[in-house]
Coordinates of C-alpha atoms in Angstrom, one line a residue:
M1 CA -3.6 -7.2 27.7
E2 CA -6.3 -7.0 25.5
Y3 CA -4.7 -5.9 22.1
L4 CA -6.4 -3.1 20.7
Y5 CA -7.2 -2.6 16.3
G6 CA -9.6 0.1 15.6
K7 CA -13.4 -1.1 17.4
L8 CA -12.1 -4.3 17.4
K9 CA -11.3 -6.1 20.4
L10 CA -8.8 -8.9 20.1
K11 CA -7.6 -11.0 22.7
P12 CA -4.6 -12.6 22.5
P13 CA -4.5 -16.9 23.3
A14 CA -5.1 -17.6 26.5
R15 CA -2.6 -20.3 26.2
E16 CA 0.6 -19.0 24.3
P17 CA 0.8 -21.2 21.0
E18 CA 3.4 -23.3 21.5
S19 CA 4.9 -25.1 17.8
P20 CA 4.5 -23.4 14.6
G21 CA 1.7 -24.0 13.5
E22 CA -0.4 -23.3 16.8
R23 CA 1.5 -20.0 16.4
L24 CA -0.3 -20.1 13.1
S25 CA -3.3 -20.8 13.8
A26 CA -3.6 -18.4 15.9
S27 CA -3.3 -15.7 13.9
S28 CA -6.4 -16.7 11.3
R29 CA -9.0 -14.5 13.4
P30 CA -7.3 -11.4 13.7
V31 CA -5.6 -10.9 10.0
L32 CA -8.7 -11.6 8.5
A33 CA -10.3 -9.3 11.0
W34 CA -7.7 -6.5 9.9
Y35 CA -7.9 -8.0 6.3
R36 CA -11.5 -7.1 5.8
E37 CA -11.3 -3.8 7.4
H38 CA -8.2 -2.4 5.4
R39 CA -8.3 -4.3 2.5
R40 CA -7.5 -2.1 -1.4
A41 CA -10.0 -1.8 -3.4
L42 CA -8.3 -3.7 -6.8
P43 CA -10.0 -3.9 -10.4
W44 CA -9.2 -7.9 -10.1
R45 CA -10.0 -7.8 -6.7
E46 CA -13.4 -6.6 -6.5
D47 CA -14.5 -8.4 -10.0
P48 CA -12.2 -11.7 -9.1
S49 CA -13.1 -13.9 -11.7
P50 CA -10.5 -16.2 -12.9
Y51 CA -9.5 -15.2 -16.1
R52 CA -9.0 -11.2 -13.8
V53 CA -7.6 -12.4 -11.3
W54 CA -4.5 -14.7 -13.6
I55 CA -4.0 -11.8 -15.8
S56 CA -3.6 -9.9 -12.4
E57 CA -1.5 -12.2 -10.6
I58 CA 1.0 -12.5 -13.8
M59 CA 1.0 -8.6 -14.0
L60 CA 1.6 -8.6 -10.3
Q61 CA 5.1 -10.6 -10.4
Q62 CA 7.9 -8.0 -9.5
T63 CA 5.7 -4.8 -10.8
R64 CA 3.8 -3.1 -7.6
V65 CA 0.0 -2.6 -7.9
E66 CA 0.6 0.9 -8.2
A67 CA 2.3 0.5 -12.0
V68 CA -0.3 -2.7 -12.9
K69 CA -3.6 -1.3 -13.2
P70 CA -3.4 0.7 -16.0
Y71 CA -1.2 -2.4 -18.2
F72 CA -4.9 -4.7 -16.2
A73 CA -7.3 -1.6 -17.8
R74 CA -5.7 -1.6 -20.5
F75 CA -5.3 -5.8 -21.5
M76 CA -9.0 -6.2 -20.3
E77 CA -10.6 -3.7 -23.2
A78 CA -8.6 -5.7 -25.5
L79 CA -8.4 -9.0 -24.3
P80 CA -11.5 -9.5 -22.4
D81 CA -11.6 -13.2 -22.6
I82 CA -9.3 -16.6 -22.9
K83 CA -10.2 -16.8 -26.0
S84 CA -9.3 -13.2 -27.2
L85 CA -5.7 -13.8 -26.4
S86 CA -4.9 -17.1 -27.4
E87 CA -6.1 -16.1 -30.7
V88 CA -4.2 -12.4 -30.6
E89 CA -0.6 -12.0 -32.4
E90 CA 2.6 -12.1 -30.6
E91 CA 3.3 -8.6 -31.4
R92 CA 0.2 -6.8 -30.3
L93 CA -0.1 -9.2 -27.2
L94 CA 3.9 -8.0 -26.5
K95 CA 2.5 -4.4 -27.5
L96 CA 0.0 -4.8 -24.4
W97 CA 2.1 -6.2 -22.2
E98 CA 4.8 -3.5 -23.2
G99 CA 6.6 -1.7 -20.0
L100 CA 6.0 -4.6 -17.7
G101 CA 9.3 -6.3 -18.7
Y102 CA 9.9 -10.4 -18.8
Y103 CA 8.0 -10.9 -22.0
N104 CA 7.6 -14.6 -21.7
R105 CA 5.3 -14.5 -19.3
A106 CA 3.2 -13.2 -22.3
R107 CA 3.9 -15.4 -24.2
N108 CA 2.9 -18.0 -21.9
L109 CA -0.2 -16.6 -21.3
K110 CA -1.3 -17.3 -24.8
K111 CA -0.1 -20.9 -24.6
A112 CA -2.0 -21.4 -21.8
A113 CA -4.9 -20.0 -23.0
Q114 CA -4.9 -22.2 -26.2
R115 CA -4.5 -25.0 -24.1
M116 CA -7.3 -24.0 -22.0
V117 CA -9.8 -23.6 -25.7
E118 CA -8.2 -26.5 -26.7
Y119 CA -8.8 -28.6 -24.1
Y120 CA -11.5 -26.6 -21.1
G121 CA -14.0 -25.7 -23.7
G122 CA -12.2 -21.8 -23.1
C123 CA -12.7 -22.0 -19.6
M124 CA -9.8 -22.3 -16.4
P125 CA -9.5 -25.1 -14.8
G126 CA -11.1 -25.6 -11.7
S127 CA -9.1 -27.7 -10.2
Y128 CA -5.9 -26.9 -8.6
E129 CA -3.2 -29.3 -9.9
E130 CA -5.5 -28.3 -13.6
I131 CA -4.4 -25.0 -13.2
L132 CA -0.7 -25.7 -11.8
S133 CA -0.1 -28.0 -15.8
L134 CA -0.8 -24.8 -17.5
P135 CA 2.1 -22.8 -19.3
G136 CA 3.7 -20.3 -17.0
I137 CA 1.9 -21.1 -14.1
G138 CA 3.9 -22.1 -10.7
S139 CA 2.6 -22.9 -7.4
Y140 CA 1.5 -19.5 -6.0
T141 CA 0.1 -18.3 -9.0
A142 CA -1.8 -21.6 -8.8
G143 CA -2.5 -21.3 -5.4
A144 CA -4.1 -17.8 -5.5
I145 CA -6.1 -18.3 -8.8
G146 CA -7.4 -21.2 -7.2
S147 CA -7.9 -20.1 -3.7
I148 CA -9.7 -16.8 -5.0
A149 CA -11.8 -17.6 -8.0
F150 CA -12.4 -21.6 -7.0
G151 CA -12.6 -21.2 -3.2
L152 CA -10.0 -24.4 -3.0
A153 CA -8.1 -24.8 0.4
K154 CA -4.8 -24.1 -1.9
P155 CA -1.6 -21.7 -0.6
A156 CA -0.5 -18.2 -1.9
V157 CA 2.6 -18.0 -0.9
D158 CA 5.0 -15.2 -2.6
G159 CA 7.3 -13.3 -1.0
N160 CA 5.7 -11.1 0.6
V161 CA 4.1 -14.6 2.5
L162 CA 7.7 -15.0 2.9
R163 CA 8.4 -12.7 4.9
V164 CA 5.7 -12.4 7.2
M165 CA 5.6 -15.7 7.8
A166 CA 9.7 -16.1 8.7
R167 CA 9.5 -12.8 11.2
L168 CA 5.7 -14.7 13.0
L169 CA 7.6 -17.6 13.3
A170 CA 11.3 -16.2 13.7
D171 CA 12.8 -18.7 11.2
R172 CA 15.9 -17.4 10.5
E173 CA 16.4 -19.9 7.1
D174 CA 16.7 -18.7 3.6
I175 CA 13.5 -18.0 2.5
K176 CA 15.0 -18.5 -0.8
K177 CA 15.6 -22.0 -0.9
A178 CA 13.1 -24.0 -2.1
A179 CA 12.4 -25.6 1.0
V180 CA 11.7 -23.2 2.9
K181 CA 8.8 -22.3 0.9
K182 CA 7.2 -25.5 0.5
R183 CA 7.8 -25.8 4.5
Y184 CA 5.9 -22.9 4.6
E185 CA 2.8 -23.7 1.8
A186 CA 2.5 -27.3 3.7
L187 CA 1.8 -25.4 7.3
I188 CA -0.4 -23.1 5.7
E189 CA -2.5 -25.3 3.9
E190 CA -2.9 -27.2 6.8
R191 CA -3.9 -25.1 9.4
M192 CA -5.4 -22.1 6.4
D193 CA -9.2 -20.4 7.5
K194 CA -10.7 -23.5 4.9
S195 CA -13.7 -20.9 4.9
C196 CA -12.4 -18.4 3.2
P197 CA -8.6 -19.6 1.3
G198 CA -9.5 -16.7 -0.8
E199 CA -9.4 -13.9 1.9
Y200 CA -6.6 -15.7 3.9
N201 CA -4.2 -15.5 1.5
Q202 CA -5.0 -12.6 0.3
A203 CA -4.7 -11.2 4.0
L204 CA -1.2 -13.0 4.3
I205 CA -0.2 -11.0 0.8
E206 CA -1.8 -7.4 1.9
L207 CA 0.3 -7.8 5.4
G208 CA 3.3 -8.0 3.6
A209 CA 2.8 -5.9 1.1
L210 CA 1.0 -2.7 3.8
L211 CA 2.7 -3.2 6.9
C212 CA 5.2 -6.7 7.6
L213 CA 7.6 -4.0 5.1
P214 CA 11.0 -5.7 3.5
S215 CA 14.2 -4.0 3.9
G216 CA 14.0 -3.6 7.9
R217 CA 10.6 -1.2 8.2
P218 CA 8.4 -3.5 9.8
A219 CA 5.5 -1.5 11.0
C220 CA 4.5 -3.3 14.1
G221 CA 2.9 -0.9 16.4
D222 CA -0.5 -1.5 13.1
C223 CA 0.3 -5.6 13.2
P224 CA -3.0 -6.9 14.1
L225 CA -0.3 -10.1 14.1
S226 CA 2.0 -7.8 16.9
P227 CA 1.7 -10.2 20.0
L228 CA 1.9 -13.5 18.2
C229 CA 5.0 -12.9 16.3
L230 CA 8.5 -14.1 17.8
A231 CA 10.6 -11.9 15.8
R232 CA 9.1 -8.7 17.4
R233 CA 8.9 -10.6 21.1
E234 CA 13.2 -11.0 20.4
G235 CA 13.5 -7.4 18.8
I236 CA 15.0 -8.9 15.1
A237 CA 12.1 -7.8 13.2
G238 CA 14.1 -5.8 11.1
E239 CA 16.9 -9.0 11.1
L240 CA 14.3 -10.9 8.8
P241 CA 13.5 -12.6 6.6
V242 CA 17.1 -13.8 5.8
R243 CA 18.5 -13.5 1.8
A244 CA 21.6 -15.2 0.8
A245 CA 23.8 -12.6 -0.8
K246 CA 22.1 -12.2 -5.3
K247 CA 25.3 -12.6 -7.5
P248 CA 26.9 -9.8 -9.0
R249 CA 25.7 -9.1 -11.9
R250 CA 27.5 -8.2 -15.2
R251 CA 27.5 -4.7 -16.9
E252 CA 27.1 -4.5 -20.6
E253 CA 28.1 -1.0 -22.2
R254 CA 26.2 -0.6 -25.7
T255 CA 25.6 2.9 -27.9
V256 CA 22.5 2.7 -28.8
F257 CA 21.3 4.7 -32.4
V258 CA 18.5 6.7 -32.6
V259 CA 18.6 6.8 -37.1
Q260 CA 15.9 9.0 -38.8
W261 CA 15.4 9.9 -42.0
E262 CA 12.5 12.6 -42.5
D263 CA 9.1 11.1 -40.3
R264 CA 10.5 8.0 -40.3
T265 CA 13.3 6.1 -37.2
A266 CA 15.5 2.5 -37.9
V267 CA 14.4 -0.6 -35.6
R268 CA 15.3 -4.0 -35.8
K269 CA 13.6 -7.5 -33.6
R270 CA 15.7 -9.0 -32.0
S271 CA 16.3 -13.2 -32.4
A272 CA 14.0 -15.6 -31.4
R273 CA 16.0 -16.0 -28.8
G274 CA 17.5 -15.5 -25.3
L275 CA 17.5 -12.0 -23.8
L276 CA 14.0 -9.5 -25.0
A277 CA 13.9 -12.1 -27.3
S278 CA 11.2 -11.5 -30.8
M279 CA 11.3 -7.7 -29.4
Y280 CA 11.5 -4.8 -31.5
E281 CA 15.1 -2.4 -30.8
F282 CA 17.0 0.4 -32.2
P283 CA 20.0 -0.5 -33.5
N284 CA 22.6 -0.5 -31.2
V285 CA 26.2 -2.4 -31.0
E286 CA 28.1 -3.7 -27.6
G287 CA 30.8 -0.7 -26.2
H288 CA 30.5 2.9 -26.1
V289 CA 31.5 5.0 -29.6
S290 CA 32.8 8.4 -29.2
E291 CA 30.9 10.1 -31.9
N292 CA 33.7 9.3 -34.9
G293 CA 32.6 5.8 -34.2
I294 CA 29.4 6.0 -35.6
G295 CA 29.3 5.9 -39.2
P296 CA 31.7 2.6 -39.4
A297 CA 29.2 1.1 -36.3
L298 CA 26.3 1.5 -38.4
G299 CA 28.1 0.5 -42.3
L300 CA 27.4 4.3 -43.2
E301 CA 29.2 7.2 -45.1
E302 CA 30.3 9.8 -43.9
E303 CA 27.8 11.5 -46.9
D304 CA 25.3 9.5 -45.1
I305 CA 24.9 11.4 -42.0
L306 CA 23.4 14.7 -42.1
K307 CA 24.0 15.2 -38.6
T308 CA 23.8 13.7 -35.3
E309 CA 22.9 14.1 -31.5
R310 CA 24.0 13.0 -28.3
L311 CA 21.9 11.8 -26.5
P312 CA 21.2 11.1 -22.8
D313 CA 23.2 8.1 -21.2
A314 CA 20.7 5.5 -19.9
V315 CA 21.0 2.1 -17.4
H316 CA 18.7 -0.3 -17.0
I317 CA 19.2 -3.6 -14.9
F318 CA 17.8 -7.0 -15.7
S319 CA 17.8 -9.5 -13.0
H320 CA 21.4 -10.9 -14.1
V321 CA 22.9 -8.4 -16.1
E322 CA 23.0 -4.3 -16.2
W323 CA 23.0 -2.6 -19.5
H324 CA 24.5 0.8 -19.6
M325 CA 24.0 2.7 -22.7
A326 CA 25.1 5.8 -24.4
G327 CA 23.2 7.2 -27.4
Y328 CA 22.8 9.1 -30.2
R329 CA 20.5 10.0 -32.5
V330 CA 21.8 10.1 -36.2
K331 CA 20.2 12.2 -38.9
L332 CA 20.1 10.4 -42.2
A333 CA 21.0 12.9 -45.7
K334 CA 19.1 9.8 -47.8
E335 CA 17.1 6.5 -46.7
R336 CA 19.6 3.1 -46.7
P337 CA 16.5 0.4 -47.2
E338 CA 19.4 -1.9 -47.2
L339 CA 20.8 -1.0 -44.3
F340 CA 17.7 -0.3 -41.7
T341 CA 13.9 -0.7 -41.7
M342 CA 12.8 2.6 -41.5
I343 CA 9.7 2.8 -39.5
K344 CA 6.9 6.2 -39.2
N345 CA 6.9 7.4 -35.7
E346 CA 3.3 6.9 -34.8
E347 CA 3.2 3.3 -36.0
I348 CA 6.1 2.3 -33.6
H349 CA 3.9 3.3 -30.7
E350 CA 0.9 1.8 -32.2
K351 CA 1.8 -1.4 -33.3
Y352 CA 5.7 -2.1 -32.3
P353 CA 6.9 -3.3 -29.2
L354 CA 9.9 -1.5 -27.8
P355 CA 11.2 -2.5 -24.1
N356 CA 11.3 -0.1 -21.5
A357 CA 14.9 -0.6 -21.3
F358 CA 15.6 1.7 -24.2
G359 CA 12.2 3.9 -22.7
V360 CA 14.7 7.0 -22.9
Y361 CA 15.3 6.7 -26.1
T362 CA 11.7 6.0 -27.5
K363 CA 11.5 9.4 -25.9
A364 CA 13.0 11.1 -28.3
L365 CA 10.5 10.2 -31.0
M366 CA 8.7 12.5 -29.2

């Protein structure tokens, strides 16, 4: 029976693949043909210089492609090369990264850029091992940069590829285990199409992003690997991949204060260590404070407060903790410089990196 895909006629192999390696080898031709017809046009894909591939891959970690596009364009305009990234002030860098989260990734970009300026003449090194040695770069990112920008036959195994592999092979092992990822990396490196490793890696990633979807929603009827997929054959595609249950996140209640005097708003810098390190924030305290408790929470006397206004509640989810926030706008009757650093609202929007966690309260400045 022939497998029809668009204008292509792809026949299943004459002999059923017996080993995982044979099954992966047999998948190469159909997945590449599908990718070349259906690949998305992405700015970093159309101009795959090492710098652009690197920045896009870091931005795409745990962020949707469509959400990344405007951030990528803004970043490239402000910091078009490794040298400019190596020299940027941290606050400017974090402001450019604002909204993407995981701010240590941005800091690692600068550290890596500084190392490339110092040791590689401001260029991305061309070997997998050297790329992997740079701050903030793991095996997936090194494989993506190496294969796409330099044509190195190295795998790029992300969550999409883990899902495709688990279903293709009907593998019930936990994909969160490092040993499973390493096994897939070794298998792909052995069997990948060496003539176009960048395309091959992107084809597997694209397949996971567009068709082999998570949460039991694979579009098996449109998938070029359907004739080879053991999970589809066994009717278990929706059950795979297997992931160990996550530990429950810790819940924290906080109260956020948008403290204002004339056209200025209070902000403060967080600690250089821990969650949202060195970012700016509105004054906030642990627990949910009642309106009567605003003054004591902020160290204000009753005569210091002109008026208060309840702001919307908000929830922000980090990887290990949830913030459940109540909010107030607090209008001061007079400036209290000994208590608050007051910044003009337009400067906050332009210069001060405020995390998405406070997004609901940042809107109160508009």
